[in-house]
């Protein structure tokens, strides 16, 4: 499978919420997201890496900037109910992604993306991958620079597209 | 956009590695993954949620079971070089995913998946989402049960497919 990174996309209309020190037992993720979906808030990325500390997990997710305050309130209430820890949020983020086919079978594509962001001194706050897309959350002020360096790194000519 | 969850897939040939307490500065993700891709190890999921502690981040990723030992050795060496913390690994995991279109615009799909795993008392160790797929890492012994409850929850008739 030849790797074809066909484009770079970005989304500035996003914000991040992280709920920390969640008891790592069945049912907690459902408890966090049920009130979010009941409120009709559309969630883009949901990320849980396995955490280092025994028995506790962090859950991060992204919502449109307009829903940030409401989602923060919901999650702070839930955190108390389920005995989790502090809730952190950051509305000043953007997501930049490279899209293409066959990326999963090539470990080098993600490394190339991380390398090019690092050379531009852009800090990566969140990472999420799928077969057709690798996304990094960065400081919103770095969006244009990130899109340009990714464009160059992958030799793309076309104008980057903003995600819908 | 109507949500159409069209299938459930699973992958038992996977293992998880987490490197904790990484200095959250530009360049660290590139330092972790360069030797992995140089060794030709194919990485499936890469997950970085934003961590709670100031200035430190955890990075988790999955590799085929056959590459687990080698990847653990590489990452333990890197962790020392970049001043990160302990490395945790778990080769006894599986990934279960629901696939479909239009999922991103419906917050309820992920919640429904988490709810059905929780009712079967299956603990979710990692979560990663994209527009067409929501993946959960679970204990490998729960794979068949997870596939069955997800099948039922989303009213799917077809046999689940194993990921290639
Ligand atoms: C943290 C959360 O994912 C928990 N492990 C659950 O299964 O719901
Ligand atoms: C943790 C790691 O992602 C770091 N923030 C980087 O940009 O490389």
mmCIF file of C-alpha atoms and ligand atoms in Angstrom:
data_model
loop_
_atom_site.group_PDB
_atom_site.id
_atom_site.type_symbol
_atom_site.label_atom_id
_atom_site.label_comp_id
_atom_site.label_asym_id
_atom_site.label_seq_id
_atom_site.Cartn_x
_atom_site.Cartn_y
_atom_site.Cartn_z
ATOM 1 C CA UNK A 1 0.000 0.000 0.000
ATOM 2 C CA UNK A 2 1.604 3.210 -1.134
ATOM 3 C CA UNK A 3 1.253 6.080 1.336
ATOM 4 C CA UNK A 4 -0.488 9.000 -0.215
ATOM 5 C CA UNK A 5 -0.796 11.953 2.105
ATOM 6 C CA UNK A 6 -3.272 13.912 0.080
ATOM 7 C CA UNK A 7 -3.951 16.948 2.196
ATOM 8 C CA UNK A 8 -3.728 19.025 5.326
ATOM 9 C CA UNK A 9 -6.862 20.161 7.147
ATOM 10 C CA UNK A 10 -7.368 22.381 10.152
ATOM 11 C CA UNK A 11 -10.163 23.271 12.547
ATOM 12 C CA UNK A 12 -9.930 26.393 14.681
ATOM 13 C CA UNK A 13 -13.464 26.114 15.981
ATOM 14 C CA UNK A 14 -12.553 23.670 18.702
ATOM 15 C CA UNK A 15 -11.766 23.559 22.395
ATOM 16 C CA UNK A 16 -10.405 20.907 24.729
ATOM 17 C CA UNK A 17 -11.732 19.575 28.040
ATOM 18 C CA UNK A 18 -9.885 17.061 30.210
ATOM 19 C CA UNK A 19 -11.314 15.325 33.259
ATOM 20 C CA UNK A 20 -8.543 13.821 35.364
ATOM 21 C CA UNK A 21 -8.266 11.060 38.016
ATOM 22 C CA UNK A 22 -11.386 9.168 36.913
ATOM 23 C CA UNK A 23 -11.858 5.824 38.687
ATOM 24 C CA UNK A 24 -10.778 3.396 35.960
ATOM 25 C CA UNK A 25 -13.780 1.071 36.284
ATOM 26 C CA UNK A 26 -16.537 0.128 33.833
ATOM 27 C CA UNK A 27 -19.236 2.749 33.325
ATOM 28 C CA UNK A 28 -17.281 5.945 33.967
ATOM 29 C CA UNK A 29 -16.894 6.967 30.302
ATOM 30 C CA UNK A 30 -20.641 6.443 29.828
ATOM 31 C CA UNK A 31 -21.328 8.629 32.905
ATOM 32 C CA UNK A 32 -19.145 11.459 31.537
ATOM 33 C CA UNK A 33 -20.583 11.513 28.026
ATOM 34 C CA UNK A 34 -24.287 10.850 28.654
ATOM 35 C CA UNK A 35 -25.027 14.413 29.916
ATOM 36 C CA UNK A 36 -22.867 15.867 27.121
ATOM 37 C CA UNK A 37 -24.850 14.076 24.416
ATOM 38 C CA UNK A 38 -28.144 14.752 26.249
ATOM 39 C CA UNK A 39 -27.283 18.472 26.003
ATOM 40 C CA UNK A 40 -26.897 17.997 22.253
ATOM 41 C CA UNK A 41 -23.218 19.006 22.326
ATOM 42 C CA UNK A 42 -21.337 17.513 19.402
ATOM 43 C CA UNK A 43 -18.064 15.972 20.477
ATOM 44 C CA UNK A 44 -15.272 15.765 17.886
ATOM 45 C CA UNK A 45 -12.284 13.877 19.336
ATOM 46 C CA UNK A 46 -12.501 11.618 22.384
ATOM 47 C CA UNK A 47 -9.146 10.524 23.749
ATOM 48 C CA UNK A 48 -8.239 8.232 26.592
ATOM 49 C CA UNK A 49 -4.646 7.098 26.733
ATOM 50 C CA UNK A 50 -3.928 4.568 29.419
ATOM 51 C CA UNK A 51 -2.711 6.508 32.372
ATOM 52 C CA UNK A 52 0.339 5.798 34.467
ATOM 53 C CA UNK A 53 -1.225 5.913 37.902
ATOM 54 C CA UNK A 54 -2.881 2.731 39.114
ATOM 55 C CA UNK A 55 -6.632 2.770 38.960
ATOM 56 C CA UNK A 56 -7.086 6.326 37.626
ATOM 57 C CA UNK A 57 -7.574 7.568 34.055
ATOM 58 C CA UNK A 58 -7.825 10.917 32.258
ATOM 59 C CA UNK A 59 -10.428 11.521 29.527
ATOM 60 C CA UNK A 60 -10.029 14.355 27.031
ATOM 61 C CA UNK A 61 -12.426 15.487 24.358
ATOM 62 C CA UNK A 62 -13.006 18.426 22.052
ATOM 63 C CA UNK A 63 -16.170 20.462 21.434
ATOM 64 C CA UNK A 64 -16.930 23.541 19.319
ATOM 65 C CA UNK A 65 -15.774 26.762 20.996
ATOM 66 C CA UNK A 66 -19.401 27.914 21.407
ATOM 67 C CA UNK A 67 -20.125 24.873 23.608
ATOM 68 C CA UNK A 68 -16.986 25.134 25.736
ATOM 69 C CA UNK A 69 -18.485 26.898 28.785
ATOM 70 C CA UNK A 70 -21.554 24.675 28.924
ATOM 71 C CA UNK A 71 -19.523 21.485 28.509
ATOM 72 C CA UNK A 72 -17.084 22.589 31.231
ATOM 73 C CA UNK A 73 -19.996 23.126 33.661
ATOM 74 C CA UNK A 74 -21.462 19.707 32.861
ATOM 75 C CA UNK A 75 -18.133 17.933 33.289
ATOM 76 C CA UNK A 76 -17.280 19.737 36.542
ATOM 77 C CA UNK A 77 -20.610 18.575 37.995
ATOM 78 C CA UNK A 78 -20.042 14.997 36.779
ATOM 79 C CA UNK A 79 -16.505 14.962 38.165
ATOM 80 C CA UNK A 80 -17.872 15.579 41.661
ATOM 81 C CA UNK A 81 -20.578 12.929 41.221
ATOM 82 C CA UNK A 82 -18.172 10.170 40.131
ATOM 83 C CA UNK A 83 -15.343 11.114 42.494
ATOM 84 C CA UNK A 84 -12.929 12.183 39.770
ATOM 85 C CA UNK A 85 -10.288 14.903 40.037
ATOM 86 C CA UNK A 86 -9.791 18.390 38.580
ATOM 87 C CA UNK A 87 -11.238 19.388 35.203
ATOM 88 C CA UNK A 88 -8.965 21.389 32.867
ATOM 89 C CA UNK A 89 -10.094 23.194 29.761
ATOM 90 C CA UNK A 90 -8.517 25.232 26.960
ATOM 91 C CA UNK A 91 -10.616 27.077 24.363
ATOM 92 C CA UNK A 92 -7.542 28.488 22.588
ATOM 93 C CA UNK A 93 -6.660 25.413 20.570
ATOM 94 C CA UNK A 94 -6.792 24.247 16.984
ATOM 95 C CA UNK A 95 -6.622 20.841 15.373
ATOM 96 C CA UNK A 96 -4.329 20.238 12.390
ATOM 97 C CA UNK A 97 -4.516 16.959 10.504
ATOM 98 C CA UNK A 98 -2.840 15.191 7.628
ATOM 99 C CA UNK A 99 -5.141 12.983 5.594
ATOM 100 C CA UNK A 100 -4.341 10.156 3.203
ATOM 101 C CA UNK A 101 -4.606 6.452 2.526
ATOM 102 C CA UNK A 102 -2.424 3.635 3.717
ATOM 103 C CA UNK A 103 -0.952 5.674 6.576
ATOM 104 C CA UNK A 104 -1.549 2.968 9.152
ATOM 105 C CA UNK A 105 0.982 0.669 7.604
ATOM 106 C CA UNK A 106 3.727 3.253 7.565
ATOM 107 C CA UNK A 107 5.119 4.223 10.955
ATOM 108 C CA UNK A 108 7.138 6.958 9.364
ATOM 109 C CA UNK A 109 4.234 9.217 8.418
ATOM 110 C CA UNK A 110 3.328 10.149 11.987
ATOM 111 C CA UNK A 111 6.998 10.636 12.874
ATOM 112 C CA UNK A 112 7.424 12.945 9.888
ATOM 113 C CA UNK A 113 4.436 14.997 11.047
ATOM 114 C CA UNK A 114 5.755 15.241 14.623
ATOM 115 C CA UNK A 115 9.232 16.140 13.325
ATOM 116 C CA UNK A 116 7.993 18.964 11.147
ATOM 117 C CA UNK A 117 5.893 20.471 13.971
ATOM 118 C CA UNK A 118 8.863 20.163 16.322
ATOM 119 C CA UNK A 119 11.203 21.921 13.897
ATOM 120 C CA UNK A 120 8.747 24.823 13.846
ATOM 121 C CA UNK A 121 8.845 24.770 17.662
ATOM 122 C CA UNK A 122 5.124 23.930 17.850
ATOM 123 C CA UNK A 123 4.083 22.006 20.953
ATOM 124 C CA UNK A 124 1.708 19.067 20.477
ATOM 125 C CA UNK A 125 -1.015 19.019 23.164
ATOM 126 C CA UNK A 126 -3.089 16.027 21.955
ATOM 127 C CA UNK A 127 -2.658 13.323 19.298
ATOM 128 C CA UNK A 128 -5.245 11.045 17.740
ATOM 129 C CA UNK A 129 -4.818 8.767 14.718
ATOM 130 C CA UNK A 130 -6.950 6.712 12.369
ATOM 131 C CA UNK A 131 -6.224 4.830 9.156
ATOM 132 C CA UNK A 132 -6.885 7.896 7.062
ATOM 133 C CA UNK A 133 -5.988 10.769 9.342
ATOM 134 C CA UNK A 134 -3.437 11.877 11.956
ATOM 135 C CA UNK A 135 -4.591 14.821 14.082
ATOM 136 C CA UNK A 136 -2.619 17.024 16.468
ATOM 137 C CA UNK A 137 -4.082 19.621 18.798
ATOM 138 C CA UNK A 138 -1.871 22.690 19.076
ATOM 139 C CA UNK A 139 -2.095 26.292 20.289
ATOM 140 C CA UNK A 140 -4.524 28.101 17.999
ATOM 141 C CA UNK A 141 -1.982 30.841 17.340
ATOM 142 C CA UNK A 142 0.268 28.283 15.595
ATOM 143 C CA UNK A 143 -2.358 27.108 13.099
ATOM 144 C CA UNK A 144 -1.122 28.904 9.983
ATOM 145 C CA UNK A 145 2.503 28.042 10.667
ATOM 146 C CA UNK A 146 1.600 24.393 11.319
ATOM 147 C CA UNK A 147 -0.396 24.118 8.114
ATOM 148 C CA UNK A 148 2.479 25.631 6.127
ATOM 149 C CA UNK A 149 5.202 23.378 7.557
ATOM 150 C CA UNK A 150 3.032 20.278 7.078
ATOM 151 C CA UNK A 151 2.320 21.322 3.512
ATOM 152 C CA UNK A 152 6.036 21.614 2.853
ATOM 153 C CA UNK A 153 6.976 18.407 4.696
ATOM 154 C CA UNK A 154 4.580 16.320 2.615
ATOM 155 C CA UNK A 155 5.160 18.185 -0.652
ATOM 156 C CA UNK A 156 1.560 19.242 -1.101
ATOM 157 C CA UNK A 157 0.569 21.910 -3.605
ATOM 158 C CA UNK A 158 -3.090 22.399 -2.963
ATOM 159 C CA UNK A 159 -4.449 25.002 -0.579
ATOM 160 C CA UNK A 160 -5.281 23.517 2.864
ATOM 161 C CA UNK A 161 -8.939 23.087 3.617
ATOM 162 C CA UNK A 162 -10.726 24.174 6.730
ATOM 163 C CA UNK A 163 -12.766 21.358 8.220
ATOM 164 C CA UNK A 164 -16.497 21.827 8.041
ATOM 165 C CA UNK B 1 -26.409 13.536 8.080
ATOM 166 C CA UNK B 2 -28.017 10.312 9.187
ATOM 167 C CA UNK B 3 -25.869 8.144 11.436
ATOM 168 C CA UNK B 4 -25.277 4.781 9.953
ATOM 169 C CA UNK B 5 -23.222 2.501 12.159
ATOM 170 C CA UNK B 6 -22.502 -0.153 9.613
ATOM 171 C CA UNK B 7 -20.302 -2.576 11.442
ATOM 172 C CA UNK B 8 -18.207 -3.733 14.357
ATOM 173 C CA UNK B 9 -14.552 -4.678 13.895
ATOM 174 C CA UNK B 10 -11.987 -6.057 16.263
ATOM 175 C CA UNK B 11 -8.237 -6.572 16.356
ATOM 176 C CA UNK B 12 -6.699 -8.982 18.852
ATOM 177 C CA UNK B 13 -3.228 -8.744 17.377
ATOM 178 C CA UNK B 14 -2.373 -5.591 19.264
ATOM 179 C CA UNK B 15 -0.557 -4.454 22.360
ATOM 180 C CA UNK B 16 -0.316 -1.155 24.229
ATOM 181 C CA UNK B 17 2.723 0.843 25.348
ATOM 182 C CA UNK B 18 2.517 4.009 27.435
ATOM 183 C CA UNK B 19 5.415 6.336 28.213
ATOM 184 C CA UNK B 20 4.560 8.619 31.117
ATOM 185 C CA UNK B 21 5.808 11.978 32.457
ATOM 186 C CA UNK B 22 7.241 13.202 29.137
ATOM 187 C CA UNK B 23 8.413 16.828 29.213
ATOM 188 C CA UNK B 24 5.561 18.556 27.350
ATOM 189 C CA UNK B 25 7.811 20.582 25.005
ATOM 190 C CA UNK B 26 8.169 20.558 21.218
ATOM 191 C CA UNK B 27 10.114 17.650 19.775
ATOM 192 C CA UNK B 28 9.394 14.930 22.339
ATOM 193 C CA UNK B 29 6.810 13.039 20.261
ATOM 194 C CA UNK B 30 9.265 13.038 17.341
ATOM 195 C CA UNK B 31 11.999 11.671 19.650
ATOM 196 C CA UNK B 32 9.756 8.826 20.840
ATOM 197 C CA UNK B 33 8.528 7.701 17.424
ATOM 198 C CA UNK B 34 11.645 8.137 15.270
ATOM 199 C CA UNK B 35 13.387 4.982 16.597
ATOM 200 C CA UNK B 36 10.089 3.056 16.401
ATOM 201 C CA UNK B 37 9.629 3.867 12.735
ATOM 202 C CA UNK B 38 13.357 3.364 12.055
ATOM 203 C CA UNK B 39 12.920 -0.177 13.417
ATOM 204 C CA UNK B 40 10.122 -0.668 10.879
ATOM 205 C CA UNK B 41 7.528 -1.238 13.607
ATOM 206 C CA UNK B 42 4.052 -0.383 12.378
ATOM 207 C CA UNK B 43 2.146 1.716 14.888
ATOM 208 C CA UNK B 44 -1.657 1.516 14.823
ATOM 209 C CA UNK B 45 -3.154 3.999 17.328
ATOM 210 C CA UNK B 46 -1.197 6.942 18.760
ATOM 211 C CA UNK B 47 -2.932 8.687 21.629
ATOM 212 C CA UNK B 48 -1.963 11.722 23.650
ATOM 213 C CA UNK B 49 -4.687 13.211 25.814
ATOM 214 C CA UNK B 50 -3.682 16.403 27.521
ATOM 215 C CA UNK B 51 -2.464 15.395 30.928
ATOM 216 C CA UNK B 52 -3.439 16.947 34.213
ATOM 217 C CA UNK B 53 -0.013 17.574 35.651
ATOM 218 C CA UNK B 54 1.661 20.791 34.602
ATOM 219 C CA UNK B 55 4.369 20.370 32.030
ATOM 220 C CA UNK B 56 4.198 16.548 31.703
ATOM 221 C CA UNK B 57 2.358 14.377 29.189
ATOM 222 C CA UNK B 58 1.693 10.669 28.621
ATOM 223 C CA UNK B 59 1.928 9.115 25.144
ATOM 224 C CA UNK B 60 0.260 5.783 24.380
ATOM 225 C CA UNK B 61 0.429 3.751 21.213
ATOM 226 C CA UNK B 62 -0.372 0.269 19.967
ATOM 227 C CA UNK B 63 1.790 -2.157 17.987
ATOM 228 C CA UNK B 64 1.301 -5.755 16.786
ATOM 229 C CA UNK B 65 1.864 -8.286 19.581
ATOM 230 C CA UNK B 66 4.968 -9.651 17.799
ATOM 231 C CA UNK B 67 6.643 -6.228 18.084
ATOM 232 C CA UNK B 68 5.703 -5.605 21.724
ATOM 233 C CA UNK B 69 8.997 -6.649 23.354
ATOM 234 C CA UNK B 70 11.171 -4.792 20.868
ATOM 235 C CA UNK B 71 9.053 -1.633 21.066
ATOM 236 C CA UNK B 72 9.116 -1.731 24.886
ATOM 237 C CA UNK B 73 12.933 -1.902 24.842
ATOM 238 C CA UNK B 74 13.174 1.016 22.421
ATOM 239 C CA UNK B 75 10.795 3.171 24.436
ATOM 240 C CA UNK B 76 12.462 2.380 27.780
ATOM 241 C CA UNK B 77 15.788 3.527 26.321
ATOM 242 C CA UNK B 78 14.210 6.705 24.899
ATOM 243 C CA UNK B 79 12.453 7.460 28.184
ATOM 244 C CA UNK B 80 15.833 7.644 29.930
ATOM 245 C CA UNK B 81 17.314 9.798 27.153
ATOM 246 C CA UNK B 82 14.519 12.407 27.239
ATOM 247 C CA UNK B 83 14.051 12.406 31.017
ATOM 248 C CA UNK B 84 10.573 10.904 30.945
ATOM 249 C CA UNK B 85 9.025 8.624 33.572
ATOM 250 C CA UNK B 86 8.052 4.961 33.781
ATOM 251 C CA UNK B 87 7.023 2.967 30.697
ATOM 252 C CA UNK B 88 3.998 0.670 31.051
ATOM 253 C CA UNK B 89 2.987 -2.000 28.573
ATOM 254 C CA UNK B 90 0.174 -4.507 28.154
ATOM 255 C CA UNK B 91 0.241 -7.190 25.444
ATOM 256 C CA UNK B 92 -3.086 -8.692 26.560
ATOM 257 C CA UNK B 93 -5.387 -6.174 24.901
ATOM 258 C CA UNK B 94 -7.756 -6.018 21.969
ATOM 259 C CA UNK B 95 -9.277 -3.143 20.052
ATOM 260 C CA UNK B 96 -13.009 -3.116 19.291
ATOM 261 C CA UNK B 97 -14.439 -0.479 16.975
ATOM 262 C CA UNK B 98 -17.745 0.634 15.557
ATOM 263 C CA UNK B 99 -17.591 1.996 12.038
ATOM 264 C CA UNK B 100 -20.024 4.162 10.131
ATOM 265 C CA UNK B 101 -20.642 7.516 8.524
ATOM 266 C CA UNK B 102 -21.784 10.768 10.066
ATOM 267 C CA UNK B 103 -20.824 9.683 13.580
ATOM 268 C CA UNK B 104 -18.939 12.894 14.317
ATOM 269 C CA UNK B 105 -22.097 14.959 14.254
ATOM 270 C CA UNK B 106 -23.919 12.735 16.688
ATOM 271 C CA UNK B 107 -22.653 12.866 20.259
ATOM 272 C CA UNK B 108 -24.914 9.999 21.183
ATOM 273 C CA UNK B 109 -23.128 7.287 19.206
ATOM 274 C CA UNK B 110 -20.021 7.222 21.389
ATOM 275 C CA UNK B 111 -22.139 7.364 24.539
ATOM 276 C CA UNK B 112 -24.190 4.404 23.328
ATOM 277 C CA UNK B 113 -20.987 2.433 22.723
ATOM 278 C CA UNK B 114 -19.603 3.269 26.176
ATOM 279 C CA UNK B 115 -22.950 2.421 27.782
ATOM 280 C CA UNK B 116 -23.175 -0.987 26.156
ATOM 281 C CA UNK B 117 -19.610 -1.904 27.166
ATOM 282 C CA UNK B 118 -20.309 -0.694 30.701
ATOM 283 C CA UNK B 119 -23.492 -2.787 30.993
ATOM 284 C CA UNK B 120 -21.390 -5.826 30.106
ATOM 285 C CA UNK B 121 -18.952 -4.753 32.842
ATOM 286 C CA UNK B 122 -16.137 -4.285 30.310
ATOM 287 C CA UNK B 123 -13.509 -1.720 31.324
ATOM 288 C CA UNK B 124 -12.334 0.727 28.669
ATOM 289 C CA UNK B 125 -8.543 1.202 28.771
ATOM 290 C CA UNK B 126 -8.094 3.556 25.776
ATOM 291 C CA UNK B 127 -10.418 5.497 23.468
ATOM 292 C CA UNK B 128 -9.736 7.015 20.062
ATOM 293 C CA UNK B 129 -12.267 8.457 17.618
ATOM 294 C CA UNK B 130 -12.430 9.612 14.031
ATOM 295 C CA UNK B 131 -15.258 10.636 11.717
ATOM 296 C CA UNK B 132 -15.830 7.066 10.613
ATOM 297 C CA UNK B 133 -14.731 4.993 13.564
ATOM 298 C CA UNK B 134 -14.795 4.867 17.376
ATOM 299 C CA UNK B 135 -12.247 2.489 18.912
ATOM 300 C CA UNK B 136 -11.941 1.198 22.457
ATOM 301 C CA UNK B 137 -9.059 -0.833 23.836
ATOM 302 C CA UNK B 138 -10.223 -3.481 26.274
ATOM 303 C CA UNK B 139 -8.889 -6.630 27.931
ATOM 304 C CA UNK B 140 -8.408 -9.204 25.179
ATOM 305 C CA UNK B 141 -10.464 -11.777 27.110
ATOM 306 C CA UNK B 142 -13.548 -9.541 26.683
ATOM 307 C CA UNK B 143 -13.342 -9.337 22.871
ATOM 308 C CA UNK B 144 -16.126 -11.759 21.940
ATOM 309 C CA UNK B 145 -18.479 -10.381 24.586
ATOM 310 C CA UNK B 146 -17.733 -6.791 23.501
ATOM 311 C CA UNK B 147 -18.384 -7.570 19.851
ATOM 312 C CA UNK B 148 -21.667 -9.251 20.715
ATOM 313 C CA UNK B 149 -22.986 -6.428 22.947
ATOM 314 C CA UNK B 150 -21.995 -3.803 20.366
ATOM 315 C CA UNK B 151 -23.682 -5.814 17.646
ATOM 316 C CA UNK B 152 -26.889 -5.888 19.685
ATOM 317 C CA UNK B 153 -26.698 -2.227 20.778
ATOM 318 C CA UNK B 154 -26.467 -1.016 17.178
ATOM 319 C CA UNK B 155 -28.857 -3.577 15.737
ATOM 320 C CA UNK B 156 -26.369 -5.100 13.341
ATOM 321 C CA UNK B 157 -27.064 -8.431 11.652
ATOM 322 C CA UNK B 158 -23.823 -9.102 9.825
ATOM 323 C CA UNK B 159 -20.981 -11.101 11.275
ATOM 324 C CA UNK B 160 -18.240 -8.834 12.764
ATOM 325 C CA UNK B 161 -15.057 -8.579 10.785
ATOM 326 C CA UNK B 162 -11.543 -9.015 12.104
ATOM 327 C CA UNK B 163 -9.303 -6.140 11.101
ATOM 328 C CA UNK B 164 -6.552 -7.066 8.692
HETATM 329 C C1 LIG C 1 -12.059 5.748 32.340
HETATM 330 C C2 LIG C 1 -13.180 4.995 31.717
HETATM 331 O O1 LIG C 1 -12.950 4.792 30.361
HETATM 332 C C3 LIG C 1 -13.479 3.666 32.364
HETATM 333 N N1 LIG C 1 -12.340 2.793 32.292
HETATM 334 C C4 LIG C 1 -14.685 3.061 31.689
HETATM 335 O O2 LIG C 1 -14.684 1.981 31.261
HETATM 336 O O3 LIG C 1 -15.674 3.698 31.565
HETATM 337 C C1 LIG C 2 4.407 15.215 24.556
HETATM 338 C C2 LIG C 2 4.782 15.666 23.179
HETATM 339 O O1 LIG C 2 3.675 15.536 22.323
HETATM 340 C C3 LIG C 2 5.287 17.090 23.103
HETATM 341 N N1 LIG C 2 4.309 18.024 23.567
HETATM 342 C C4 LIG C 2 5.689 17.371 21.675
HETATM 343 O O2 LIG C 2 5.269 18.306 21.085
HETATM 344 O O3 LIG C 2 6.417 16.636 21.092
#
